[in-house]
C-alpha positions in Angstrom: 53.9 66.2 88.2 52.7 65.5 91.8 52.1 68.4 94.2 55.2 68.8 96.4 55.6 71.0 99.5 59.0 71.9 100.9 59.3 72.4 104.7 62.2 74.5 106.0 63.2 77.1 108.5 62.9 80.7 107.5 65.4 83.5 108.4 63.7 83.8 111.8 64.1 80.1 112.5 60.3 79.5 112.1 59.0 76.5 110.2 57.4 77.3 106.8 56.0 75.2 104.0 56.6 76.4 100.4 55.9 75.4 96.9 59.2 74.6 94.9 58.9 77.8 93.0 58.9 79.8 96.2 62.5 78.6 96.9 64.1 80.7 94.2 66.9 82.7 95.9 66.3 81.2 99.4 69.6 80.4 101.1 68.6 77.0 102.4 72.2 75.9 102.6 72.6 78.3 105.6 69.6 76.9 107.5 69.3 74.2 110.1 67.1 71.1 109.5 63.4 71.8 109.9 63.4 69.5 113.0 65.9 67.2 114.7 67.8 65.2 112.1 67.3 61.5 111.8 69.6 58.7 110.8 70.2 58.0 107.1 67.0 56.8 105.4 65.4 56.2 108.8 68.0 53.7 109.9 68.9 53.6 113.6 72.4 54.8 114.3 74.5 57.6 115.7 74.3 60.9 114.0 77.8 62.0 112.8 78.1 65.7 112.2 81.1 66.9 110.3 83.1 70.0 111.4 83.5 71.8 108.1 86.5 73.9 107.2 84.4 75.5 104.4 81.9 77.0 106.8 83.7 77.0 110.1 80.8 75.1 111.7 79.2 71.7 111.9 77.3 70.1 109.0 74.4 67.8 110.0 75.0 64.2 108.8 72.6 61.3 109.5 75.2 58.6 109.0 78.8 57.8 108.5 78.1 57.5 104.7 76.8 61.1 104.7 79.7 62.2 106.8 82.1 60.8 104.2 80.4 62.7 101.4 80.4 65.9 103.6 84.2 65.4 103.9 84.5 65.3 100.1 82.3 68.3 99.7 84.5 70.2 102.3 87.5 69.3 100.1 85.9 70.4 96.9 87.2 73.9 95.8 83.9 74.6 93.9 81.8 74.5 97.1 81.5 77.7 99.1 78.9 76.6 101.7 77.4 73.3 102.8 74.1 72.7 104.6 73.0 69.3 105.9 69.3 68.3 105.5 67.9 71.8 105.5 64.7 70.9 103.8 62.0 68.2 103.9 60.0 67.3 100.9 56.3 66.2 101.3 54.2 64.7 98.5 51.7 62.0 97.7 53.7 59.0 96.6 52.8 55.9 94.7 52.1 54.1 98.1 50.7 57.0 100.1 52.1 60.1 101.7 55.8 60.5 101.5 58.4 62.8 103.2 62.1 62.9 102.5 65.1 65.0 103.3 67.7 65.4 100.6 71.2 65.0 102.1 72.8 68.3 101.4 72.1 71.7 99.8 75.3 73.5 98.8 76.3 76.8 97.3 79.1 76.9 94.7 81.7 79.6 94.4 79.7 80.9 91.4 76.6 81.3 93.5 74.7 78.3 92.1 72.6 76.3 94.5 72.9 72.5 94.3 71.1 69.6 95.9 73.6 66.8 96.7 72.3 63.3 97.2 74.2 60.4 98.6 73.7 57.5 96.2 72.2 54.5 98.1 73.9 51.2 98.3 71.0 49.7 96.4 68.8 51.4 93.9 65.0 50.8 94.0 61.6 52.2 93.2 61.7 54.5 96.3 65.0 56.0 95.4 63.9 56.5 91.8 60.8 58.3 93.1 62.8 60.4 95.5 65.1 61.4 92.6 62.2 62.3 90.4 60.7 64.5 93.1 63.9 66.3 93.9 64.6 67.0 90.3 61.1 68.5 90.0 61.8 70.7 93.0 65.2 71.7 91.7 63.8 72.6 88.2 61.3 75.0 89.8 63.7 76.5 92.3 66.6 77.0 89.8 68.9 74.5 91.5 71.3 71.9 90.2 71.1 68.2 91.3 74.2 66.1 92.0 74.3 62.5 93.0 77.5 61.4 94.8 79.0 58.1 95.6 80.5 57.6 99.0 84.3 57.8 98.8 86.0 54.6 99.7 89.3 52.7 99.7 92.6 54.6 99.4 90.8 57.8 98.3 88.8 57.9 101.5 91.8 57.1 103.7 93.7 59.9 102.1 90.9 62.4 102.5 90.5 61.5 106.1 94.3 61.8 106.7 94.4 65.3 105.0 91.3 66.4 106.8 93.0 66.0 110.1 94.8 69.2 109.0 91.8 71.2 107.8 91.6 73.6 110.8 93.4 76.9 110.2 96.6 77.4 112.1 99.3 80.1 111.9 102.3 78.9 109.8 105.4 81.1 109.4 105.4 82.3 105.8 109.1 81.4 105.5 108.4 77.7 106.4 105.5 77.4 104.0 107.6 79.0 101.2 110.4 76.5 102.0 108.2 73.5 101.9 106.4 74.5 98.7 109.7 75.3 97.1 110.9 71.7 97.9 108.0 70.3 95.8 108.5 72.3 92.6 109.2 68.9 91.2 107.4 65.6 92.1 109.2 63.8 94.8 108.5 61.6 97.9 106.8 63.5 100.7 109.4 62.5 103.3 112.3 63.4 101.0 110.8 66.8 100.2 110.1 67.5 103.9 113.7 66.8 104.8 115.0 68.9 101.8 112.9 71.9 102.8 115.2 72.8 105.8 112.2 73.0 108.1 112.3 70.6 111.1 111.1 67.3 109.7 108.0 66.8 111.9 106.8 70.4 111.3 107.5 70.1 107.5 105.6 66.8 107.3 102.6 68.3 109.1 102.8 71.3 106.7 102.9 69.0 103.6 99.6 67.3 104.7 98.1 70.7 105.4 99.0 71.9 101.9 97.5 68.8 100.5 94.2 69.7 102.2 94.5 73.2 100.9 95.1 71.8 97.4 98.4 73.6 97.1 100.1 70.3 96.8 98.9 67.6 94.4 99.2 63.8 95.1 98.3 60.6 93.4 95.0 59.7 95.1 95.3 56.0 94.3 98.5 55.9 96.5 98.4 55.9 100.4 99.3 59.3 101.7 102.5 58.2 103.4 106.0 59.8 103.5 107.0 57.5 100.5 104.1 58.8 98.4 104.9 61.6 96.0 103.6 65.1 95.9 104.2 68.2 93.8 103.2 71.9 93.8 99.8 72.4 92.2 99.3 74.6 89.2 98.6 78.1 90.4 100.1 77.6 93.8 103.6 78.9 92.7 
């Protein structure tokens, strides 16, 4: 396998270059990118950081496509920490020197470290080489590798809607209990909000907040509107 070096910031914020095996146990997901981030795959465009409820800070995203995957990672209950572009890989490629930043490094709730890659719109030799190199690095560093498609359609719209309620706010315990109790059976969101006894606007906001918190389940192929149905998630009772 080709010689690969990994550039990243150390715990003092200084740039270092390491062999893949030297990354075992390094909390890369908590580091900033090794230099100013660039647009996705070098394309010009506005950088779109994601304010992340999982970490309480911003995740670096080089494009709207990455931002949408960051949103989905933020919603994933298996993810405990998310870092955007915290490492840059350098190697001698088939057509000369190459460098590339994997999209995300995350830590799971079990403590596993995972490289998350955004699947490109079109596969090609460059992508296959990038994937081969990152898998080589991951094997040496003890990481997992995950390739994610960008969410789209109704699922994306629902994620974006629920994510508007991702910031923590104080909710009276009695109101939350009343709304959750109203959804002990599957029913339309608007109907359950009215049945809860909580003022309708506040109840509706709380429903969407509970969807983000995964305390209420929904059908993700249906638009997240008051006529869509929701029900209390297993384990939320």
